[in-house]
PDB file of C-alpha atoms and ligand atoms in Angstrom:
ATOM      1  CA  MET A   1     160.293  67.604  97.520  1.00 75.00           C
ATOM      2  CA  ARG A   2     159.102  70.038 100.046  1.00 91.00           C
ATOM      3  CA  THR A   3     156.563  68.913 102.893  1.00 95.00           C
ATOM      4  CA  LEU A   4     154.573  70.746 105.275  1.00 96.00           C
ATOM      5  CA  ASP A   5     152.520  69.932 108.292  1.00 97.00           C
ATOM      6  CA  LEU A   6     149.081  71.790 108.118  1.00 96.00           C
ATOM      7  CA  THR A   7     147.538  69.465 111.106  1.00 96.00           C
ATOM      8  CA  GLY A   8     145.353  71.547 113.261  1.00 95.00           C
ATOM      9  CA  VAL A   9     145.088  74.139 110.554  1.00 93.00           C
ATOM     10  CA  ILE A  10     142.063  74.975 109.164  1.00 89.00           C
ATOM     11  CA  CYS A  11     140.523  76.316 105.312  1.00 87.00           C
ATOM     12  CA  PRO A  12     141.302  78.343 104.551  1.00 90.00           C
ATOM     13  CA  MET A  13     144.591  79.080 106.241  1.00 91.00           C
ATOM     14  CA  ASN A  14     145.713  75.766 105.237  1.00 93.00           C
ATOM     15  CA  TRP A  15     144.941  76.734 101.841  1.00 94.00           C
ATOM     16  CA  VAL A  16     146.927  79.898 102.056  1.00 92.00           C
ATOM     17  CA  ARG A  17     150.029  78.247 103.386  1.00 93.00           C
ATOM     18  CA  ALA A  18     149.974  75.503 100.640  1.00 95.00           C
ATOM     19  CA  ARG A  19     150.094  77.836  97.969  1.00 94.00           C
ATOM     20  CA  LEU A  20     152.377  80.053  99.002  1.00 91.00           C
ATOM     21  CA  ALA A  21     154.830  77.062  99.699  1.00 95.00           C
ATOM     22  CA  LEU A  22     153.689  76.304  95.834  1.00 95.00           C
ATOM     23  CA  GLU A  23     154.845  79.809  94.466  1.00 94.00           C
ATOM     24  CA  GLY A  24     158.593  78.999  95.268  1.00 93.00           C
ATOM     25  CA  LEU A  25     158.396  75.528  93.484  1.00 95.00           C
ATOM     26  CA  GLY A  26     159.188  75.557  90.127  1.00 96.00           C
ATOM     27  CA  PRO A  27     156.521  73.557  87.483  1.00 96.00           C
ATOM     28  CA  GLY A  28     156.716  69.482  87.991  1.00 96.00           C
ATOM     29  CA  GLU A  29     157.990  70.386  91.352  1.00 97.00           C
ATOM     30  CA  ALA A  30     156.096  68.693  94.511  1.00 97.00           C
ATOM     31  CA  LEU A  31     154.786  69.886  97.649  1.00 98.00           C
ATOM     32  CA  THR A  32     153.734  67.424 100.497  1.00 97.00           C
ATOM     33  CA  VAL A  33     151.361  68.196 102.982  1.00 97.00           C
ATOM     34  CA  ARG A  34     149.602  66.789 105.840  1.00 97.00           C
ATOM     35  CA  VAL A  35     146.213  67.841 107.087  1.00 96.00           C
ATOM     36  CA  ASP A  36     143.376  66.995 109.223  1.00 96.00           C
ATOM     37  CA  PRO A  37     141.093  64.157 107.839  1.00 94.00           C
ATOM     38  CA  GLY A  38     137.133  65.515 106.947  1.00 92.00           C
ATOM     39  CA  GLU A  39     136.946  68.984 105.619  1.00 90.00           C
ATOM     40  CA  PRO A  40     140.636  69.625 105.359  1.00 93.00           C
ATOM     41  CA  LEU A  41     141.519  66.637 103.536  1.00 94.00           C
ATOM     42  CA  GLU A  42     138.374  67.031 101.124  1.00 92.00           C
ATOM     43  CA  SER A  43     139.134  70.691 100.625  1.00 92.00           C
ATOM     44  CA  LEU A  44     142.677  71.718 100.121  1.00 94.00           C
ATOM     45  CA  PRO A  45     143.221  68.751  97.335  1.00 95.00           C
ATOM     46  CA  ARG A  46     139.970  70.547  95.696  1.00 93.00           C
ATOM     47  CA  SER A  47     141.441  73.958  95.797  1.00 93.00           C
ATOM     48  CA  ALA A  48     144.888  72.702  94.461  1.00 95.00           C
ATOM     49  CA  GLU A  49     142.892  70.483  91.588  1.00 95.00           C
ATOM     50  CA  GLU A  50     141.009  73.946  90.849  1.00 92.00           C
ATOM     51  CA  GLU A  51     144.190  75.437  90.114  1.00 93.00           C
ATOM     52  CA  GLY A  52     145.625  72.956  87.930  1.00 95.00           C
ATOM     53  CA  HIS A  53     147.831  71.314  89.879  1.00 97.00           C
ATOM     54  CA  ASP A  54     148.062  67.431  89.977  1.00 97.00           C
ATOM     55  CA  VAL A  55     147.149  65.974  93.101  1.00 97.00           C
ATOM     56  CA  THR A  56     147.037  62.423  94.800  1.00 97.00           C
ATOM     57  CA  ILE A  57     146.274  61.561  98.026  1.00 97.00           C
ATOM     58  CA  ASP A  58     147.565  59.067 100.087  1.00 96.00           C
ATOM     59  CA  GLY A  59     146.305  58.767 103.854  1.00 95.00           C
ATOM     60  CA  ASP A  60     146.626  62.387 105.456  1.00 94.00           C
ATOM     61  CA  ARG A  61     149.328  63.151 102.831  1.00 96.00           C
ATOM     62  CA  VAL A  62     148.236  65.199  99.990  1.00 97.00           C
ATOM     63  CA  THR A  63     151.180  65.489  96.971  1.00 98.00           C
ATOM     64  CA  ILE A  64     150.374  68.297  95.040  1.00 98.00           C
ATOM     65  CA  VAL A  65     152.416  68.563  91.729  1.00 97.00           C
ATOM     66  CA  LYS A  66     152.969  72.416  90.641  1.00 96.00           C
ATOM     67  CA  ARG A  67     151.481  72.685  87.068  1.00 94.00           C
TER      68      ARG A  67
ATOM     69  CA  MET B   1     107.532 115.510 107.870  1.00 67.00           C
ATOM     70  CA  THR B   2     109.846 117.932 107.551  1.00 87.00           C
ATOM     71  CA  LEU B   3     113.476 118.145 107.354  1.00 93.00           C
ATOM     72  CA  SER B   4     115.952 120.130 109.925  1.00 95.00           C
ATOM     73  CA  ASP B   5     118.285 122.901 109.088  1.00 95.00           C
ATOM     74  CA  SER B   6     121.111 120.204 109.888  1.00 96.00           C
ATOM     75  CA  GLU B   7     119.500 117.562 107.890  1.00 96.00           C
ATOM     76  CA  LEU B   8     119.122 119.899 105.145  1.00 95.00           C
ATOM     77  CA  GLU B   9     123.019 120.642 105.038  1.00 96.00           C
ATOM     78  CA  ARG B  10     124.086 117.076 106.144  1.00 97.00           C
ATOM     79  CA  TYR B  11     122.044 115.914 102.382  1.00 97.00           C
ATOM     80  CA  SER B  12     122.463 118.939 100.681  1.00 96.00           C
ATOM     81  CA  ARG B  13     124.741 117.180  98.184  1.00 95.00           C
ATOM     82  CA  GLN B  14     122.311 115.003  97.308  1.00 96.00           C
ATOM     83  CA  LEU B  15     119.693 117.436  97.717  1.00 95.00           C
ATOM     84  CA  VAL B  16     120.832 119.550  94.669  1.00 93.00           C
ATOM     85  CA  MET B  17     120.896 116.174  92.442  1.00 94.00           C
ATOM     86  CA  PRO B  18     118.217 116.841  89.671  1.00 93.00           C
ATOM     87  CA  GLU B  19     117.200 113.201  89.800  1.00 95.00           C
ATOM     88  CA  TRP B  20     116.518 113.793  93.679  1.00 96.00           C
ATOM     89  CA  SER B  21     114.256 115.791  95.631  1.00 94.00           C
ATOM     90  CA  GLY B  22     113.129 116.693  99.023  1.00 94.00           C
ATOM     91  CA  GLU B  23     110.504 114.290  98.806  1.00 96.00           C
ATOM     92  CA  ALA B  24     112.946 111.621  97.727  1.00 97.00           C
ATOM     93  CA  GLN B  25     114.536 112.522 101.218  1.00 97.00           C
ATOM     94  CA  GLU B  26     111.579 112.637 103.349  1.00 97.00           C
ATOM     95  CA  ARG B  27     110.700 109.094 101.739  1.00 97.00           C
ATOM     96  CA  LEU B  28     114.150 107.737 102.685  1.00 98.00           C
ATOM     97  CA  LYS B  29     113.492 109.408 106.510  1.00 98.00           C
ATOM     98  CA  ARG B  30     110.159 107.356 106.519  1.00 98.00           C
ATOM     99  CA  ALA B  31     111.789 104.344 105.356  1.00 98.00           C
ATOM    100  CA  SER B  32     113.008 101.314 107.265  1.00 98.00           C
ATOM    101  CA  ALA B  33     115.773  99.052 105.798  1.00 99.00           C
ATOM    102  CA  ILE B  34     117.206  95.503 107.324  1.00 98.00           C
ATOM    103  CA  VAL B  35     120.624  94.571 106.210  1.00 98.00           C
ATOM    104  CA  VAL B  36     121.498  91.142 106.656  1.00 98.00           C
ATOM    105  CA  GLY B  37     125.141  90.718 107.264  1.00 98.00           C
ATOM    106  CA  VAL B  38     127.469  93.439 108.185  1.00 98.00           C
ATOM    107  CA  GLY B  39     130.779  92.062 106.635  1.00 97.00           C
ATOM    108  CA  ALA B  40     131.429  92.598 103.028  1.00 97.00           C
ATOM    109  CA  LEU B  41     129.201  93.867 101.437  1.00 98.00           C
ATOM    110  CA  GLY B  42     126.881  94.553 104.651  1.00 98.00           C
ATOM    111  CA  SER B  43     129.665  97.477 105.669  1.00 98.00           C
ATOM    112  CA  PRO B  44     129.618  99.870 102.357  1.00 98.00           C
ATOM    113  CA  ALA B  45     126.170  98.644 101.839  1.00 98.00           C
ATOM    114  CA  ALA B  46     124.465  99.746 105.562  1.00 98.00           C
ATOM    115  CA  THR B  47     126.839 102.709 105.641  1.00 98.00           C
ATOM    116  CA  TYR B  48     125.768 104.710 102.348  1.00 98.00           C
ATOM    117  CA  LEU B  49     121.990 103.850 103.767  1.00 98.00           C
ATOM    118  CA  ALA B  50     122.972 105.572 107.011  1.00 98.00           C
ATOM    119  CA  ALA B  51     124.530 108.213 105.520  1.00 98.00           C
ATOM    120  CA  ALA B  52     122.034 109.055 102.988  1.00 98.00           C
ATOM    121  CA  GLY B  53     119.549 109.099 105.627  1.00 98.00           C
ATOM    122  CA  VAL B  54     117.195 105.888 105.797  1.00 98.00           C
ATOM    123  CA  GLY B  55     115.210 106.648 108.538  1.00 98.00           C
ATOM    124  CA  ARG B  56     115.767 103.208 110.600  1.00 98.00           C
ATOM    125  CA  ILE B  57     118.018 100.427 109.796  1.00 98.00           C
ATOM    126  CA  GLY B  58     118.085  97.167 111.083  1.00 98.00           C
ATOM    127  CA  ILE B  59     121.552  95.097 111.196  1.00 98.00           C
ATOM    128  CA  VAL B  60     121.009  91.470 111.110  1.00 98.00           C
ATOM    129  CA  ASP B  61     124.444  89.537 112.549  1.00 98.00           C
ATOM    130  CA  SER B  62     125.186  86.947 114.866  1.00 98.00           C
ATOM    131  CA  ASP B  63     129.343  86.967 114.129  1.00 97.00           C
ATOM    132  CA  ALA B  64     132.349  88.609 116.066  1.00 98.00           C
ATOM    133  CA  VAL B  65     134.708  90.310 114.228  1.00 98.00           C
ATOM    134  CA  GLU B  66     137.762  88.640 113.091  1.00 97.00           C
ATOM    135  CA  LEU B  67     141.401  89.890 111.848  1.00 97.00           C
ATOM    136  CA  SER B  68     140.753  87.811 108.483  1.00 95.00           C
ATOM    137  CA  ASN B  69     137.436  89.898 108.485  1.00 96.00           C
ATOM    138  CA  LEU B  70     138.981  93.453 108.161  1.00 98.00           C
ATOM    139  CA  HIS B  71     140.491  93.360 104.485  1.00 97.00           C
ATOM    140  CA  ARG B  72     137.096  93.772 102.780  1.00 97.00           C
ATOM    141  CA  GLN B  73     134.711  94.850 106.028  1.00 97.00           C
ATOM    142  CA  PRO B  74     135.542  98.601 106.481  1.00 98.00           C
ATOM    143  CA  LEU B  75     132.785  99.096 109.445  1.00 98.00           C
ATOM    144  CA  HIS B  76     135.217  97.006 111.447  1.00 98.00           C
ATOM    145  CA  TYR B  77     138.462  97.940 112.519  1.00 98.00           C
ATOM    146  CA  THR B  78     141.546  96.179 114.490  1.00 98.00           C
ATOM    147  CA  PRO B  79     140.550  97.203 117.820  1.00 98.00           C
ATOM    148  CA  ASP B  80     136.818  95.667 116.992  1.00 98.00           C
ATOM    149  CA  VAL B  81     138.007  92.183 116.833  1.00 98.00           C
ATOM    150  CA  GLY B  82     136.280  89.647 118.962  1.00 98.00           C
ATOM    151  CA  GLY B  83     133.407  92.366 119.398  1.00 98.00           C
ATOM    152  CA  ALA B  84     129.957  91.840 118.065  1.00 98.00           C
ATOM    153  CA  LYS B  85     129.233  92.595 114.364  1.00 98.00           C
ATOM    154  CA  ALA B  86     125.929  93.649 114.701  1.00 98.00           C
ATOM    155  CA  GLU B  87     126.570  96.192 117.810  1.00 98.00           C
ATOM    156  CA  ASN B  88     130.052  97.355 116.475  1.00 98.00           C
ATOM    157  CA  ALA B  89     128.261  98.510 113.214  1.00 98.00           C
ATOM    158  CA  ALA B  90     125.090 100.000 115.190  1.00 98.00           C
ATOM    159  CA  VAL B  91     127.798 102.258 117.077  1.00 98.00           C
ATOM    160  CA  LYS B  92     130.074 102.959 113.680  1.00 98.00           C
ATOM    161  CA  LEU B  93     127.004 104.180 111.948  1.00 98.00           C
ATOM    162  CA  SER B  94     125.409 106.448 114.562  1.00 98.00           C
ATOM    163  CA  PHE B  95     128.793 108.150 114.757  1.00 98.00           C
ATOM    164  CA  LEU B  96     128.233 108.742 110.931  1.00 98.00           C
ATOM    165  CA  ASN B  97     124.546 109.765 111.218  1.00 98.00           C
ATOM    166  CA  PRO B  98     122.682 110.348 114.452  1.00 98.00           C
ATOM    167  CA  GLU B  99     119.655 111.156 112.522  1.00 97.00           C
ATOM    168  CA  VAL B 100     119.190 107.639 111.616  1.00 98.00           C
ATOM    169  CA  GLN B 101     117.351 104.856 114.379  1.00 98.00           C
ATOM    170  CA  LEU B 102     119.849 101.691 114.541  1.00 98.00           C
ATOM    171  CA  GLU B 103     118.785  98.506 115.421  1.00 98.00           C
ATOM    172  CA  PRO B 104     121.221  95.958 115.941  1.00 98.00           C
ATOM    173  CA  TYR B 105     120.164  92.102 115.775  1.00 98.00           C
ATOM    174  CA  PRO B 106     123.060  90.260 117.058  1.00 98.00           C
ATOM    175  CA  VAL B 107     120.796  86.828 115.850  1.00 98.00           C
ATOM    176  CA  ARG B 108     121.529  84.277 113.082  1.00 96.00           C
ATOM    177  CA  LEU B 109     118.847  84.473 110.540  1.00 97.00           C
ATOM    178  CA  GLU B 110     116.621  81.348 110.917  1.00 96.00           C
ATOM    179  CA  PRO B 111     113.367  80.402 109.260  1.00 97.00           C
ATOM    180  CA  THR B 112     111.340  81.280 112.467  1.00 97.00           C
ATOM    181  CA  ASN B 113     112.894  84.177 112.816  1.00 98.00           C
ATOM    182  CA  ALA B 114     113.164  85.783 109.028  1.00 98.00           C
ATOM    183  CA  GLY B 115     109.836  86.781 108.904  1.00 98.00           C
ATOM    184  CA  PRO B 116     109.452  88.829 111.853  1.00 98.00           C
ATOM    185  CA  ILE B 117     112.677  90.486 111.166  1.00 98.00           C
ATOM    186  CA  VAL B 118     112.059  91.547 107.693  1.00 98.00           C
ATOM    187  CA  ALA B 119     108.059  92.443 108.268  1.00 97.00           C
ATOM    188  CA  GLY B 120     107.400  96.005 107.892  1.00 95.00           C
ATOM    189  CA  ALA B 121     110.727  96.475 106.486  1.00 98.00           C
ATOM    190  CA  ASP B 122     110.367  98.715 102.960  1.00 98.00           C
ATOM    191  CA  VAL B 123     113.213  97.101 101.928  1.00 98.00           C
ATOM    192  CA  VAL B 124     115.718  94.012 102.647  1.00 98.00           C
ATOM    193  CA  VAL B 125     119.599  94.228 101.899  1.00 98.00           C
ATOM    194  CA  ASP B 126     120.463  90.872 101.645  1.00 98.00           C
ATOM    195  CA  CYS B 127     124.428  91.116 102.119  1.00 98.00           C
ATOM    196  CA  SER B 128     124.492  87.647 103.517  1.00 97.00           C
ATOM    197  CA  ASP B 129     127.374  85.033 102.353  1.00 92.00           C
ATOM    198  CA  SER B 130     125.038  81.348 102.338  1.00 91.00           C
ATOM    199  CA  PHE B 131     123.203  80.505  99.892  1.00 93.00           C
ATOM    200  CA  ALA B 132     121.302  79.215 102.524  1.00 94.00           C
ATOM    201  CA  THR B 133     120.660  82.275 103.864  1.00 96.00           C
ATOM    202  CA  ARG B 134     119.870  83.746 100.714  1.00 97.00           C
ATOM    203  CA  TYR B 135     116.953  81.412  99.585  1.00 97.00           C
ATOM    204  CA  LEU B 136     115.986  82.396 103.376  1.00 98.00           C
ATOM    205  CA  VAL B 137     116.064  85.993 103.267  1.00 98.00           C
ATOM    206  CA  ASN B 138     114.289  85.635  99.540  1.00 98.00           C
ATOM    207  CA  ASP B 139     111.457  83.637 100.517  1.00 98.00           C
ATOM    208  CA  ALA B 140     110.922  85.606 104.139  1.00 98.00           C
ATOM    209  CA  SER B 141     111.068  88.668 101.482  1.00 98.00           C
ATOM    210  CA  CYS B 142     108.702  87.479  99.020  1.00 98.00           C
ATOM    211  CA  ALA B 143     106.151  86.201 101.964  1.00 97.00           C
ATOM    212  CA  GLU B 144     106.385  89.615 103.735  1.00 97.00           C
ATOM    213  CA  GLY B 145     106.154  91.476 100.073  1.00 97.00           C
ATOM    214  CA  VAL B 146     109.105  93.701 100.822  1.00 98.00           C
ATOM    215  CA  ALA B 147     111.285  94.415  98.139  1.00 98.00           C
ATOM    216  CA  LEU B 148     114.523  92.977  98.519  1.00 98.00           C
ATOM    217  CA  VAL B 149     118.419  93.816  96.837  1.00 98.00           C
ATOM    218  CA  GLU B 150     120.445  90.249  96.378  1.00 98.00           C
ATOM    219  CA  ALA B 151     124.062  90.262  95.846  1.00 98.00           C
ATOM    220  CA  GLY B 152     127.261  87.995  95.982  1.00 95.00           C
ATOM    221  CA  VAL B 153     130.640  88.553  95.708  1.00 95.00           C
ATOM    222  CA  LEU B 154     133.090  85.833  94.836  1.00 91.00           C
ATOM    223  CA  GLY B 155     136.913  86.371  94.403  1.00 91.00           C
ATOM    224  CA  LEU B 156     136.917  89.384  91.729  1.00 95.00           C
ATOM    225  CA  SER B 157     133.047  88.496  90.457  1.00 95.00           C
ATOM    226  CA  GLY B 158     129.889  90.166  91.890  1.00 97.00           C
ATOM    227  CA  LEU B 159     126.255  89.459  90.907  1.00 97.00           C
ATOM    228  CA  VAL B 160     123.395  91.967  92.008  1.00 98.00           C
ATOM    229  CA  THR B 161     119.770  91.748  91.100  1.00 98.00           C
ATOM    230  CA  SER B 162     116.520  93.501  92.977  1.00 98.00           C
ATOM    231  CA  ILE B 163     113.036  92.476  93.445  1.00 98.00           C
ATOM    232  CA  ARG B 164     109.956  93.432  94.025  1.00 98.00           C
ATOM    233  CA  PRO B 165     107.846  90.237  95.312  1.00 97.00           C
ATOM    234  CA  GLY B 166     104.784  89.452  93.022  1.00 96.00           C
ATOM    235  CA  ARG B 167     106.122  92.008  90.555  1.00 97.00           C
ATOM    236  CA  SER B 168     109.529  91.012  89.321  1.00 98.00           C
ATOM    237  CA  ALA B 169     111.522  87.728  89.292  1.00 98.00           C
ATOM    238  CA  CYS B 170     112.946  86.786  92.763  1.00 98.00           C
ATOM    239  CA  TYR B 171     116.297  85.309  93.496  1.00 98.00           C
ATOM    240  CA  ARG B 172     114.384  81.722  93.248  1.00 97.00           C
ATOM    241  CA  CYS B 173     112.811  82.624  90.354  1.00 98.00           C
ATOM    242  CA  ALA B 174     116.238  83.627  88.687  1.00 97.00           C
ATOM    243  CA  PHE B 175     117.956  80.319  90.467  1.00 96.00           C
ATOM    244  CA  PRO B 176     115.393  77.495  91.432  1.00 96.00           C
ATOM    245  CA  VAL B 177     117.928  74.552  92.367  1.00 93.00           C
ATOM    246  CA  GLU B 178     119.717  75.556  95.345  1.00 89.00           C
ATOM    247  CA  PRO B 179     123.166  74.512  95.827  1.00 85.00           C
ATOM    248  CA  PRO B 180     123.093  71.008  97.579  1.00 81.00           C
ATOM    249  CA  GLU B 181     123.211  71.605 101.714  1.00 72.00           C
ATOM    250  CA  GLY B 182     126.692  70.432 103.181  1.00 64.00           C
ATOM    251  CA  SER B 183     128.530  70.128  99.904  1.00 64.00           C
ATOM    252  CA  VAL B 184     132.060  71.024 101.021  1.00 60.00           C
ATOM    253  CA  PRO B 185     133.286  74.297  99.282  1.00 65.00           C
ATOM    254  CA  SER B 186     137.012  74.714  97.846  1.00 70.00           C
ATOM    255  CA  CYS B 187     139.016  77.025 100.097  1.00 74.00           C
ATOM    256  CA  ARG B 188     139.084  78.751  97.446  1.00 72.00           C
ATOM    257  CA  GLU B 189     135.529  79.974  97.340  1.00 73.00           C
ATOM    258  CA  ALA B 190     136.425  81.871 100.793  1.00 80.00           C
ATOM    259  CA  GLY B 191     138.792  84.207  98.361  1.00 89.00           C
ATOM    260  CA  VAL B 192     137.444  87.977  97.795  1.00 93.00           C
ATOM    261  CA  LEU B 193     138.996  91.109  97.637  1.00 96.00           C
ATOM    262  CA  GLY B 194     138.171  93.768  99.437  1.00 96.00           C
ATOM    263  CA  ALA B 195     137.702  96.305  97.043  1.00 97.00           C
ATOM    264  CA  MET B 196     135.308  94.296  94.894  1.00 97.00           C
ATOM    265  CA  ALA B 197     133.118  93.472  97.515  1.00 97.00           C
ATOM    266  CA  GLY B 198     133.382  97.112  98.285  1.00 98.00           C
ATOM    267  CA  ILE B 199     131.746  97.877  94.862  1.00 98.00           C
ATOM    268  CA  VAL B 200     129.047  95.503  94.767  1.00 98.00           C
ATOM    269  CA  GLY B 201     127.568  96.309  98.618  1.00 98.00           C
ATOM    270  CA  SER B 202     127.873 100.227  97.245  1.00 98.00           C
ATOM    271  CA  ILE B 203     125.817  98.812  94.471  1.00 98.00           C
ATOM    272  CA  GLN B 204     123.277  97.115  96.736  1.00 98.00           C
ATOM    273  CA  ALA B 205     123.013 100.638  98.793  1.00 98.00           C
ATOM    274  CA  LEU B 206     122.138 102.401  95.129  1.00 98.00           C
ATOM    275  CA  GLU B 207     119.718  99.830  94.188  1.00 98.00           C
ATOM    276  CA  ALA B 208     118.373 100.044  98.088  1.00 98.00           C
ATOM    277  CA  LEU B 209     118.164 103.934  97.485  1.00 98.00           C
ATOM    278  CA  LYS B 210     116.581 103.607  94.180  1.00 98.00           C
ATOM    279  CA  LEU B 211     113.766 101.102  95.706  1.00 98.00           C
ATOM    280  CA  LEU B 212     113.005 103.352  98.430  1.00 98.00           C
ATOM    281  CA  THR B 213     112.754 106.878  96.791  1.00 98.00           C
ATOM    282  CA  GLY B 214     111.234 106.155  92.954  1.00 97.00           C
ATOM    283  CA  VAL B 215     114.430 107.840  91.612  1.00 97.00           C
ATOM    284  CA  GLY B 216     115.942 105.879  88.733  1.00 97.00           C
ATOM    285  CA  GLU B 217     115.479 102.138  87.185  1.00 98.00           C
ATOM    286  CA  PRO B 218     116.400  99.136  89.933  1.00 98.00           C
ATOM    287  CA  LEU B 219     117.672  96.075  88.695  1.00 98.00           C
ATOM    288  CA  LEU B 220     114.069  94.260  88.356  1.00 98.00           C
ATOM    289  CA  ASP B 221     113.755  91.282  86.479  1.00 98.00           C
ATOM    290  CA  ARG B 222     117.879  92.014  85.360  1.00 98.00           C
ATOM    291  CA  ILE B 223     120.895  90.662  87.016  1.00 98.00           C
ATOM    292  CA  LEU B 224     123.816  92.484  86.525  1.00 98.00           C
ATOM    293  CA  GLN B 225     127.089  90.446  86.528  1.00 98.00           C
ATOM    294  CA  LEU B 226     130.458  92.200  87.576  1.00 98.00           C
ATOM    295  CA  ASP B 227     133.820  90.923  86.784  1.00 98.00           C
ATOM    296  CA  GLY B 228     136.618  93.146  88.232  1.00 97.00           C
ATOM    297  CA  ALA B 229     139.478  91.584  86.736  1.00 97.00           C
ATOM    298  CA  ASP B 230     138.664  93.643  83.441  1.00 98.00           C
ATOM    299  CA  LEU B 231     135.644  95.799  85.076  1.00 97.00           C
ATOM    300  CA  ARG B 232     133.190  94.249  82.048  1.00 97.00           C
ATOM    301  CA  GLN B 233     129.653  93.884  83.005  1.00 97.00           C
ATOM    302  CA  THR B 234     126.463  92.148  81.739  1.00 98.00           C
ATOM    303  CA  ILE B 235     122.671  92.380  82.418  1.00 98.00           C
ATOM    304  CA  VAL B 236     120.737  89.016  82.197  1.00 98.00           C
ATOM    305  CA  ALA B 237     117.242  89.129  81.899  1.00 98.00           C
ATOM    306  CA  THR B 238     115.331  87.248  84.153  1.00 98.00           C
ATOM    307  CA  GLU B 239     111.660  86.413  84.764  1.00 97.00           C
ATOM    308  CA  ARG B 240     109.124  85.202  86.790  1.00 97.00           C
ATOM    309  CA  ARG B 241     108.525  81.570  87.285  1.00 96.00           C
ATOM    310  CA  ALA B 242     105.224  80.425  87.417  1.00 95.00           C
ATOM    311  CA  GLY B 243     104.850  78.049  90.316  1.00 95.00           C
ATOM    312  CA  CYS B 244     107.585  79.671  92.388  1.00 97.00           C
ATOM    313  CA  PRO B 245     107.369  78.635  95.168  1.00 97.00           C
ATOM    314  CA  ALA B 246     108.584  81.514  97.112  1.00 97.00           C
ATOM    315  CA  CYS B 247     107.111  84.260  95.111  1.00 97.00           C
ATOM    316  CA  ALA B 248     103.886  82.713  92.708  1.00 95.00           C
ATOM    317  CA  ALA B 249     101.353  83.509  95.596  1.00 92.00           C
ATOM    318  CA  VAL B 250     102.710  86.516  96.608  1.00 88.00           C
ATOM    319  CA  PRO B 251     100.481  89.878  95.623  1.00 84.00           C
ATOM    320  CA  ALA B 252     102.297  92.477  93.670  1.00 74.00           C
ATOM    321  CA  ALA B 253     103.840  94.834  96.537  1.00 59.00           C
ATOM    322  CA  ALA B 254     103.531  98.339  96.249  1.00 55.00           C
ATOM    323  CA  GLU B 255     105.518 100.439  93.924  1.00 55.00           C
ATOM    324  CA  SER B 256     107.104 102.678  96.570  1.00 48.00           C
ATOM    325  CA  ARG B 257     105.964 104.566  99.551  1.00 43.00           C
TER     326      ARG B 257
HETATM  327 ZN1   ZN C   1     110.257  83.737  92.846  1.00 94.47          ZN
END
């Protein structure tokens, strides 16, 4: 599983980096990103969901399963 | 008011258009426009207004140029990063057309200053990037009876409409419900392709020039929706809303000056 530390990275750069990491994965593969609480923890999962990926949140860790 | 030899030469390619005229050109020269936001939409909009010879252009923007702006804001170049957008745009546009009077307003548009800034203008071109500012610009333009071109762009899609307060539907007539303040958008909403913004901003300039000169038919009571992915366009009809808090009490603005 790929992981990415995006703490200290604000929107939309955090989603840019997560998205590029997702491009390197196959369908069903997961990417776990760490983001700051607050705005990034709200907007990054929403962006991933809007693109059809499965998203689970555990604390400050967002796991995105590529569709 | 007469046009100088150099003005005749500068504007010769529009003066030979059958739809155009010396009178239209002189109307532009006497006209005053306010461009709110000189970013993705405002760069092309202000450029074409200045190039076409609008006499006075006020440019409202409180932001500084950032590296992430440059892919879509062609008035700002890499060496301009960190500088004030309003001032930078005024400098660039004065190189483009020294006949035009440029007034940078490096301020944030607020309910307290919106009215005084748009008052006395002949057209406002709203190139802002937030719903809050868009409603603010609409309400101030309606209250001052100033014609307005509204637009928005997101990703590959865009929207443009023109407004003559008191005569045609305003932005609030068409979209009466403001999106909730402070709702967190997704990061995707920051996404836009520069070329698409360029098209929408250029259409805004075209609309403003039509409103100022009386040439053509502006998008009054009509909303143009443009999809850059397939370049399909849709025109949706709108109408004035009785009791609209922005424009219901506004006397009809003059047809043109
Ligand atoms: Zn209205």
